[in-house]
Amino acid sequence: NPMGRALAVFSWLMTILSVWMFVNGRWWFPASIAEHGPAYDRQFMLTLIVVGVAFAAAQIGLGYTIWRYRDTGSGERATYSHGNNRLEVVWTSITAVIFITVAVLGQRVWAQLHFQPAPADAARVHVVAQQFQWNFHYPGPDNTFGRTDPKLISDESINYTGLDQQDAAAADDTVTQTLVVQLDRTVELMLTARDVTHSFWVPPLRFKQDAVPGVKIPVHFKPVKPGRYEIACAELCGQQHYKMKAYMLVLPEAEYREVVALKQAQFEQRLAELFKKYPETY
């Protein structure tokens, strides 16, 4: 039966094409810009190899079965086979050990980033997500965040985070829609949301974390490459979800200290200049 042979060959060709798409590397991740990125990439590659080998073996076996047991027109009748219980136990056990091992290794890499506290000298930024905007609250030169109150939130008066201007500690605070971080220094973000669940995602950081209303979630990372990178919302948050993006500027120490010491108006003006200096990197 030529159809049986054609289907088997088609299965093998699709398997080869699928493997080639990954091996070719044309459609791959952007280069990592975070200290933890190489560990994530190694774990991803390990998982991909294990799953890829299993996928290829299964598809090759499927193609062989289609070819071997195709209808040849000889009138041969199919027979039922219960299989081999011992063989099934062996390959199920091997599969379980491999996948559990990969899962444990992956959890270890993830836990090193999410279950370890940020170092004491980390820069701290409060992140407040809203439909459809990111707000980054900096404590200013005094390194003390001013008091915030949800009752004071007002988009009309450009008070997106509810910052209490009567609080002395708020006098030098800055709230901007661009995340500015220092090269080779850990930054700790305190994520929350005003309305619905959002998700902070910068692909080159190998980092994604939900921002949930009423919950403050601390996360930290160390950027190791300067540049400007897009921040996307990775959680469907409403009709204009596709517009919810911002940028992260990774600056050398001198430029970073200059920017975060500026007051609100000067802060925004300096960011506009830095956007020209650092084009968006994908």
PDB file of C-alpha atoms in Angstrom, residues 2-257:
ATOM      1  CA  PRO A   2       1.765   3.216  -1.145  1.00  0.00           C
ATOM      2  CA  MET A   3      -0.294   5.350   1.236  1.00  0.00           C
ATOM      3  CA  GLY A   4       1.171   3.499   4.229  1.00  0.00           C
ATOM      4  CA  ARG A   5       4.695   4.067   3.007  1.00  0.00           C
ATOM      5  CA  ALA A   6       3.985   7.731   2.223  1.00  0.00           C
ATOM      6  CA  LEU A   7       2.595   8.303   5.715  1.00  0.00           C
ATOM      7  CA  ALA A   8       5.640   6.690   7.325  1.00  0.00           C
ATOM      8  CA  VAL A   9       8.045   8.786   5.235  1.00  0.00           C
ATOM      9  CA  PHE A  10       6.031  11.935   6.000  1.00  0.00           C
ATOM     10  CA  SER A  11       6.316  11.179   9.741  1.00  0.00           C
ATOM     11  CA  TRP A  12      10.111  10.818   9.467  1.00  0.00           C
ATOM     12  CA  LEU A  13      10.504  13.989   7.387  1.00  0.00           C
ATOM     13  CA  MET A  14       8.438  16.038   9.856  1.00  0.00           C
ATOM     14  CA  THR A  15      10.593  14.709  12.697  1.00  0.00           C
ATOM     15  CA  ILE A  16      13.796  15.697  10.880  1.00  0.00           C
ATOM     16  CA  LEU A  17      12.376  19.153  10.097  1.00  0.00           C
ATOM     17  CA  SER A  18      11.306  19.714  13.714  1.00  0.00           C
ATOM     18  CA  VAL A  19      14.751  18.775  15.038  1.00  0.00           C
ATOM     19  CA  TRP A  20      16.466  20.946  12.409  1.00  0.00           C
ATOM     20  CA  MET A  21      14.428  24.016  13.443  1.00  0.00           C
ATOM     21  CA  PHE A  22      15.938  23.806  16.942  1.00  0.00           C
ATOM     22  CA  VAL A  23      19.453  22.761  15.918  1.00  0.00           C
ATOM     23  CA  ASN A  24      19.631  25.535  13.303  1.00  0.00           C
ATOM     24  CA  GLY A  25      19.383  28.204  16.042  1.00  0.00           C
ATOM     25  CA  ARG A  26      17.746  30.817  13.805  1.00  0.00           C
ATOM     26  CA  TRP A  27      14.677  31.071  16.019  1.00  0.00           C
ATOM     27  CA  TRP A  28      16.301  31.162  19.419  1.00  0.00           C
ATOM     28  CA  PHE A  29      16.300  33.252  22.578  1.00  0.00           C
ATOM     29  CA  PRO A  30      17.873  36.719  22.606  1.00  0.00           C
ATOM     30  CA  ALA A  31      21.274  36.841  24.298  1.00  0.00           C
ATOM     31  CA  SER A  32      21.076  36.692  28.099  1.00  0.00           C
ATOM     32  CA  ILE A  33      21.778  39.913  30.035  1.00  0.00           C
ATOM     33  CA  ALA A  34      21.390  38.572  33.589  1.00  0.00           C
ATOM     34  CA  GLU A  35      23.803  36.863  35.950  1.00  0.00           C
ATOM     35  CA  HIS A  36      21.413  33.934  36.362  1.00  0.00           C
ATOM     36  CA  GLY A  37      20.756  33.673  32.589  1.00  0.00           C
ATOM     37  CA  PRO A  38      23.436  31.068  31.711  1.00  0.00           C
ATOM     38  CA  ALA A  39      22.140  28.676  34.401  1.00  0.00           C
ATOM     39  CA  TYR A  40      18.592  29.011  33.032  1.00  0.00           C
ATOM     40  CA  ASP A  41      19.835  28.455  29.479  1.00  0.00           C
ATOM     41  CA  ARG A  42      21.784  25.330  30.465  1.00  0.00           C
ATOM     42  CA  GLN A  43      18.742  23.908  32.219  1.00  0.00           C
ATOM     43  CA  PHE A  44      16.518  24.703  29.242  1.00  0.00           C
ATOM     44  CA  MET A  45      18.986  23.049  26.873  1.00  0.00           C
ATOM     45  CA  LEU A  46      19.156  19.938  29.064  1.00  0.00           C
ATOM     46  CA  THR A  47      15.369  19.697  29.122  1.00  0.00           C
ATOM     47  CA  LEU A  48      15.165  20.301  25.381  1.00  0.00           C
ATOM     48  CA  ILE A  49      17.692  17.541  24.637  1.00  0.00           C
ATOM     49  CA  VAL A  50      15.909  15.007  26.863  1.00  0.00           C
ATOM     50  CA  VAL A  51      12.479  15.819  25.439  1.00  0.00           C
ATOM     51  CA  GLY A  52      13.886  16.046  21.896  1.00  0.00           C
ATOM     52  CA  VAL A  53      15.463  12.592  22.067  1.00  0.00           C
ATOM     53  CA  ALA A  54      12.195  11.134  23.409  1.00  0.00           C
ATOM     54  CA  PHE A  55      10.180  12.911  20.699  1.00  0.00           C
ATOM     55  CA  ALA A  56      12.475  11.793  17.876  1.00  0.00           C
ATOM     56  CA  ALA A  57      12.578   8.189  19.104  1.00  0.00           C
ATOM     57  CA  ALA A  58       8.785   8.040  19.408  1.00  0.00           C
ATOM     58  CA  GLN A  59       8.213   9.478  15.923  1.00  0.00           C
ATOM     59  CA  ILE A  60      10.795   7.209  14.321  1.00  0.00           C
ATOM     60  CA  GLY A  61       9.138   4.244  16.041  1.00  0.00           C
ATOM     61  CA  LEU A  62       5.721   5.411  14.862  1.00  0.00           C
ATOM     62  CA  GLY A  63       6.962   5.685  11.281  1.00  0.00           C
ATOM     63  CA  TYR A  64       8.473   2.192  11.458  1.00  0.00           C
ATOM     64  CA  THR A  65       5.217   0.752  12.800  1.00  0.00           C
ATOM     65  CA  ILE A  66       3.212   2.380   9.990  1.00  0.00           C
ATOM     66  CA  TRP A  67       5.662   1.020   7.387  1.00  0.00           C
ATOM     67  CA  ARG A  68       5.969  -2.453   8.890  1.00  0.00           C
ATOM     68  CA  TYR A  69       2.284  -3.085   9.486  1.00  0.00           C
ATOM     69  CA  ARG A  70       0.776  -1.323   6.485  1.00  0.00           C
ATOM     70  CA  ASP A  71      -1.887  -3.062   4.440  1.00  0.00           C
ATOM     71  CA  THR A  72       0.025  -5.102   1.850  1.00  0.00           C
ATOM     72  CA  GLY A  73      -3.072  -6.642   0.264  1.00  0.00           C
ATOM     73  CA  SER A  74      -2.044 -10.139   1.378  1.00  0.00           C
ATOM     74  CA  GLY A  75      -5.140 -10.599   3.506  1.00  0.00           C
ATOM     75  CA  GLU A  76      -3.053 -11.031   6.693  1.00  0.00           C
ATOM     76  CA  ARG A  77      -5.265 -10.634   9.770  1.00  0.00           C
ATOM     77  CA  ALA A  78      -4.309  -8.524  12.762  1.00  0.00           C
ATOM     78  CA  THR A  79      -3.627 -10.342  16.019  1.00  0.00           C
ATOM     79  CA  TYR A  80      -3.952  -9.075  19.588  1.00  0.00           C
ATOM     80  CA  SER A  81      -0.876  -8.942  21.801  1.00  0.00           C
ATOM     81  CA  HIS A  82      -1.024  -8.184  25.514  1.00  0.00           C
ATOM     82  CA  GLY A  83       2.583  -6.971  25.428  1.00  0.00           C
ATOM     83  CA  ASN A  84       5.467  -7.597  27.813  1.00  0.00           C
ATOM     84  CA  ASN A  85       4.794  -6.472  31.392  1.00  0.00           C
ATOM     85  CA  ARG A  86       8.471  -6.590  32.365  1.00  0.00           C
ATOM     86  CA  LEU A  87       9.484  -4.404  29.415  1.00  0.00           C
ATOM     87  CA  GLU A  88       6.736  -1.902  30.174  1.00  0.00           C
ATOM     88  CA  VAL A  89       7.841  -1.626  33.822  1.00  0.00           C
ATOM     89  CA  VAL A  90      11.466  -1.079  32.731  1.00  0.00           C
ATOM     90  CA  TRP A  91      10.817   1.696  30.206  1.00  0.00           C
ATOM     91  CA  THR A  92       8.250   3.392  32.472  1.00  0.00           C
ATOM     92  CA  SER A  93      10.752   3.395  35.354  1.00  0.00           C
ATOM     93  CA  ILE A  94      13.539   4.774  33.166  1.00  0.00           C
ATOM     94  CA  THR A  95      11.245   7.517  31.857  1.00  0.00           C
ATOM     95  CA  ALA A  96      10.150   8.435  35.392  1.00  0.00           C
ATOM     96  CA  VAL A  97      13.735   8.653  36.678  1.00  0.00           C
ATOM     97  CA  ILE A  98      14.865  10.841  33.764  1.00  0.00           C
ATOM     98  CA  PHE A  99      11.984  13.307  33.964  1.00  0.00           C
ATOM     99  CA  ILE A 100      11.981  13.537  37.769  1.00  0.00           C
ATOM    100  CA  THR A 101      15.741  14.233  37.676  1.00  0.00           C
ATOM    101  CA  VAL A 102      15.270  16.992  35.099  1.00  0.00           C
ATOM    102  CA  ALA A 103      12.442  18.485  37.171  1.00  0.00           C
ATOM    103  CA  VAL A 104      14.526  18.489  40.378  1.00  0.00           C
ATOM    104  CA  LEU A 105      17.470  20.142  38.604  1.00  0.00           C
ATOM    105  CA  GLY A 106      15.143  22.781  37.168  1.00  0.00           C
ATOM    106  CA  GLN A 107      13.632  23.547  40.578  1.00  0.00           C
ATOM    107  CA  ARG A 108      17.121  23.998  42.030  1.00  0.00           C
ATOM    108  CA  VAL A 109      18.046  26.594  39.407  1.00  0.00           C
ATOM    109  CA  TRP A 110      14.723  28.418  39.898  1.00  0.00           C
ATOM    110  CA  ALA A 111      14.999  28.344  43.707  1.00  0.00           C
ATOM    111  CA  GLN A 112      18.477  29.902  43.666  1.00  0.00           C
ATOM    112  CA  LEU A 113      16.902  33.038  42.216  1.00  0.00           C
ATOM    113  CA  HIS A 114      13.491  33.123  43.889  1.00  0.00           C
ATOM    114  CA  PHE A 115      14.122  31.633  47.347  1.00  0.00           C
ATOM    115  CA  GLN A 116      17.312  33.531  48.149  1.00  0.00           C
ATOM    116  CA  PRO A 117      16.973  37.070  49.592  1.00  0.00           C
ATOM    117  CA  ALA A 118      18.519  39.995  47.750  1.00  0.00           C
ATOM    118  CA  PRO A 119      21.885  41.213  49.124  1.00  0.00           C
ATOM    119  CA  ALA A 120      21.826  44.125  51.574  1.00  0.00           C
ATOM    120  CA  ASP A 121      23.356  46.524  49.042  1.00  0.00           C
ATOM    121  CA  ALA A 122      20.755  45.828  46.343  1.00  0.00           C
ATOM    122  CA  ALA A 123      19.000  48.800  44.728  1.00  0.00           C
ATOM    123  CA  ARG A 124      15.293  48.731  45.511  1.00  0.00           C
ATOM    124  CA  VAL A 125      12.402  49.786  43.291  1.00  0.00           C
ATOM    125  CA  HIS A 126       8.670  49.481  43.889  1.00  0.00           C
ATOM    126  CA  VAL A 127       6.754  48.374  40.792  1.00  0.00           C
ATOM    127  CA  VAL A 128       3.033  49.114  40.493  1.00  0.00           C
ATOM    128  CA  ALA A 129       1.279  47.667  37.440  1.00  0.00           C
ATOM    129  CA  GLN A 130      -2.027  48.991  36.170  1.00  0.00           C
ATOM    130  CA  GLN A 131      -4.139  48.796  33.036  1.00  0.00           C
ATOM    131  CA  PHE A 132      -2.155  49.405  30.847  1.00  0.00           C
ATOM    132  CA  GLN A 133       1.030  50.861  32.276  1.00  0.00           C
ATOM    133  CA  TRP A 134       4.082  50.095  34.403  1.00  0.00           C
ATOM    134  CA  ASN A 135       5.005  52.488  37.229  1.00  0.00           C
ATOM    135  CA  PHE A 136       8.443  52.411  38.890  1.00  0.00           C
ATOM    136  CA  HIS A 137       8.792  54.141  42.255  1.00  0.00           C
ATOM    137  CA  TYR A 138      12.308  55.210  43.317  1.00  0.00           C
ATOM    138  CA  PRO A 139      13.126  56.336  46.894  1.00  0.00           C
ATOM    139  CA  GLY A 140      15.422  59.196  45.874  1.00  0.00           C
ATOM    140  CA  PRO A 141      18.805  60.161  47.351  1.00  0.00           C
ATOM    141  CA  ASP A 142      17.622  59.557  50.934  1.00  0.00           C
ATOM    142  CA  ASN A 143      17.023  55.878  50.002  1.00  0.00           C
ATOM    143  CA  THR A 144      13.716  55.949  51.896  1.00  0.00           C
ATOM    144  CA  PHE A 145      10.390  55.344  50.175  1.00  0.00           C
ATOM    145  CA  GLY A 146       7.693  57.886  50.890  1.00  0.00           C
ATOM    146  CA  ARG A 147       4.373  56.690  52.289  1.00  0.00           C
ATOM    147  CA  THR A 148       1.771  55.506  49.803  1.00  0.00           C
ATOM    148  CA  ASP A 149      -1.985  55.227  50.259  1.00  0.00           C
ATOM    149  CA  PRO A 150      -4.375  53.624  47.731  1.00  0.00           C
ATOM    150  CA  LYS A 151      -6.899  56.374  48.520  1.00  0.00           C
ATOM    151  CA  LEU A 152      -4.489  58.927  47.048  1.00  0.00           C
ATOM    152  CA  ILE A 153      -4.187  57.173  43.678  1.00  0.00           C
ATOM    153  CA  SER A 154      -5.341  59.539  40.933  1.00  0.00           C
ATOM    154  CA  ASP A 155      -4.495  59.216  37.255  1.00  0.00           C
ATOM    155  CA  GLU A 156      -5.831  62.718  36.647  1.00  0.00           C
ATOM    156  CA  SER A 157      -3.233  64.249  38.969  1.00  0.00           C
ATOM    157  CA  ILE A 158      -0.541  61.786  37.732  1.00  0.00           C
ATOM    158  CA  ASN A 159      -0.301  60.090  41.128  1.00  0.00           C
ATOM    159  CA  TYR A 160      -0.247  56.518  39.855  1.00  0.00           C
ATOM    160  CA  THR A 161       1.107  54.928  43.025  1.00  0.00           C
ATOM    161  CA  GLY A 162      -0.801  56.920  45.685  1.00  0.00           C
ATOM    162  CA  LEU A 163       2.336  58.694  46.921  1.00  0.00           C
ATOM    163  CA  ASP A 164       1.619  60.937  49.928  1.00  0.00           C
ATOM    164  CA  GLN A 165       3.222  64.271  49.102  1.00  0.00           C
ATOM    165  CA  GLN A 166       2.737  65.386  52.713  1.00  0.00           C
ATOM    166  CA  ASP A 167       5.210  62.771  53.878  1.00  0.00           C
ATOM    167  CA  ALA A 168       8.705  64.237  54.247  1.00  0.00           C
ATOM    168  CA  ALA A 169      10.311  61.062  52.866  1.00  0.00           C
ATOM    169  CA  ALA A 170       8.328  61.462  49.630  1.00  0.00           C
ATOM    170  CA  ALA A 171       9.879  64.825  48.748  1.00  0.00           C
ATOM    171  CA  ASP A 172      12.706  63.327  46.701  1.00  0.00           C
ATOM    172  CA  ASP A 173      10.856  60.245  45.422  1.00  0.00           C
ATOM    173  CA  THR A 174      10.425  59.677  41.689  1.00  0.00           C
ATOM    174  CA  VAL A 175       7.750  57.689  39.845  1.00  0.00           C
ATOM    175  CA  THR A 176       8.486  56.959  36.210  1.00  0.00           C
ATOM    176  CA  GLN A 177       7.409  54.560  33.457  1.00  0.00           C
ATOM    177  CA  THR A 178      10.977  53.453  32.732  1.00  0.00           C
ATOM    178  CA  LEU A 179      12.902  51.017  34.909  1.00  0.00           C
ATOM    179  CA  VAL A 180      16.479  52.234  35.439  1.00  0.00           C
ATOM    180  CA  VAL A 181      18.954  49.757  36.933  1.00  0.00           C
ATOM    181  CA  GLN A 182      22.705  49.689  37.463  1.00  0.00           C
ATOM    182  CA  LEU A 183      25.035  47.441  35.532  1.00  0.00           C
ATOM    183  CA  ASP A 184      26.538  44.613  37.637  1.00  0.00           C
ATOM    184  CA  ARG A 185      24.452  45.505  40.707  1.00  0.00           C
ATOM    185  CA  THR A 186      21.556  43.483  42.063  1.00  0.00           C
ATOM    186  CA  VAL A 187      18.181  45.214  41.907  1.00  0.00           C
ATOM    187  CA  GLU A 188      15.215  44.118  44.013  1.00  0.00           C
ATOM    188  CA  LEU A 189      11.749  44.807  42.654  1.00  0.00           C
ATOM    189  CA  MET A 190       8.694  44.854  44.896  1.00  0.00           C
ATOM    190  CA  LEU A 191       5.873  43.934  42.516  1.00  0.00           C
ATOM    191  CA  THR A 192       2.189  44.655  43.004  1.00  0.00           C
ATOM    192  CA  ALA A 193      -0.805  45.652  40.870  1.00  0.00           C
ATOM    193  CA  ARG A 194      -3.660  48.138  41.157  1.00  0.00           C
ATOM    194  CA  ASP A 195      -6.434  46.334  39.308  1.00  0.00           C
ATOM    195  CA  VAL A 196      -5.889  42.884  37.767  1.00  0.00           C
ATOM    196  CA  THR A 197      -3.020  40.405  37.556  1.00  0.00           C
ATOM    197  CA  HIS A 198      -0.170  41.524  35.309  1.00  0.00           C
ATOM    198  CA  SER A 199       3.170  39.837  34.604  1.00  0.00           C
ATOM    199  CA  PHE A 200       6.601  41.490  34.468  1.00  0.00           C
ATOM    200  CA  TRP A 201       8.616  39.953  31.629  1.00  0.00           C
ATOM    201  CA  VAL A 202      11.949  40.890  30.039  1.00  0.00           C
ATOM    202  CA  PRO A 203      13.001  38.022  27.697  1.00  0.00           C
ATOM    203  CA  PRO A 204      16.773  38.804  27.734  1.00  0.00           C
ATOM    204  CA  LEU A 205      16.626  38.698  31.558  1.00  0.00           C
ATOM    205  CA  ARG A 206      15.217  35.158  31.473  1.00  0.00           C
ATOM    206  CA  PHE A 207      12.817  36.547  34.058  1.00  0.00           C
ATOM    207  CA  LYS A 208       9.034  36.581  34.429  1.00  0.00           C
ATOM    208  CA  GLN A 209       6.944  37.237  37.527  1.00  0.00           C
ATOM    209  CA  ASP A 210       3.255  38.010  38.102  1.00  0.00           C
ATOM    210  CA  ALA A 211       2.185  41.242  39.775  1.00  0.00           C
ATOM    211  CA  VAL A 212      -0.934  40.551  41.855  1.00  0.00           C
ATOM    212  CA  PRO A 213      -3.372  43.091  43.381  1.00  0.00           C
ATOM    213  CA  GLY A 214      -3.056  43.292  47.166  1.00  0.00           C
ATOM    214  CA  VAL A 215       0.170  41.268  47.251  1.00  0.00           C
ATOM    215  CA  LYS A 216       3.741  42.571  47.358  1.00  0.00           C
ATOM    216  CA  ILE A 217       6.112  40.114  45.675  1.00  0.00           C
ATOM    217  CA  PRO A 218       9.874  40.702  46.054  1.00  0.00           C
ATOM    218  CA  VAL A 219      12.122  39.525  43.223  1.00  0.00           C
ATOM    219  CA  HIS A 220      15.727  40.313  42.360  1.00  0.00           C
ATOM    220  CA  PHE A 221      18.279  39.917  39.577  1.00  0.00           C
ATOM    221  CA  LYS A 222      21.662  41.307  38.469  1.00  0.00           C
ATOM    222  CA  PRO A 223      21.944  42.728  34.921  1.00  0.00           C
ATOM    223  CA  VAL A 224      25.381  42.261  33.352  1.00  0.00           C
ATOM    224  CA  LYS A 225      24.989  43.976  29.980  1.00  0.00           C
ATOM    225  CA  PRO A 226      24.143  47.673  29.388  1.00  0.00           C
ATOM    226  CA  GLY A 227      21.366  48.671  27.017  1.00  0.00           C
ATOM    227  CA  ARG A 228      17.629  49.299  26.667  1.00  0.00           C
ATOM    228  CA  TYR A 229      15.261  46.331  26.776  1.00  0.00           C
ATOM    229  CA  GLU A 230      11.497  46.045  26.431  1.00  0.00           C
ATOM    230  CA  ILE A 231       9.359  45.145  29.446  1.00  0.00           C
ATOM    231  CA  ALA A 232       6.220  43.300  28.385  1.00  0.00           C
ATOM    232  CA  CYS A 233       3.128  42.261  30.298  1.00  0.00           C
ATOM    233  CA  ALA A 234       2.894  38.480  29.905  1.00  0.00           C
ATOM    234  CA  GLU A 235      -0.584  38.162  31.433  1.00  0.00           C
ATOM    235  CA  LEU A 236      -3.752  38.975  29.480  1.00  0.00           C
ATOM    236  CA  CYS A 237      -4.973  42.011  31.430  1.00  0.00           C
ATOM    237  CA  GLY A 238      -7.655  43.623  29.258  1.00  0.00           C
ATOM    238  CA  GLN A 239      -8.481  44.944  25.803  1.00  0.00           C
ATOM    239  CA  GLN A 240      -5.307  47.032  25.496  1.00  0.00           C
ATOM    240  CA  HIS A 241      -2.986  44.389  26.934  1.00  0.00           C
ATOM    241  CA  TYR A 242      -0.913  44.506  23.739  1.00  0.00           C
ATOM    242  CA  LYS A 243      -0.035  48.159  24.471  1.00  0.00           C
ATOM    243  CA  MET A 244       1.263  47.522  27.976  1.00  0.00           C
ATOM    244  CA  LYS A 245       4.992  47.814  27.585  1.00  0.00           C
ATOM    245  CA  ALA A 246       7.827  49.845  29.030  1.00  0.00           C
ATOM    246  CA  TYR A 247      11.615  49.810  28.893  1.00  0.00           C
ATOM    247  CA  MET A 248      14.427  48.815  31.219  1.00  0.00           C
ATOM    248  CA  LEU A 249      17.620  50.855  30.996  1.00  0.00           C
ATOM    249  CA  VAL A 250      20.759  49.131  32.246  1.00  0.00           C
ATOM    250  CA  LEU A 251      23.317  51.865  32.898  1.00  0.00           C
ATOM    251  CA  PRO A 252      26.943  51.992  34.054  1.00  0.00           C
ATOM    252  CA  GLU A 253      27.348  53.142  37.659  1.00  0.00           C
ATOM    253  CA  ALA A 254      28.152  56.797  36.899  1.00  0.00           C
ATOM    254  CA  GLU A 255      25.106  57.316  34.663  1.00  0.00           C
ATOM    255  CA  TYR A 256      22.855  55.370  37.003  1.00  0.00           C
ATOM    256  CA  ARG A 257      23.785  57.435  40.059  1.00  0.00           C
TER     257      ARG A 257
END
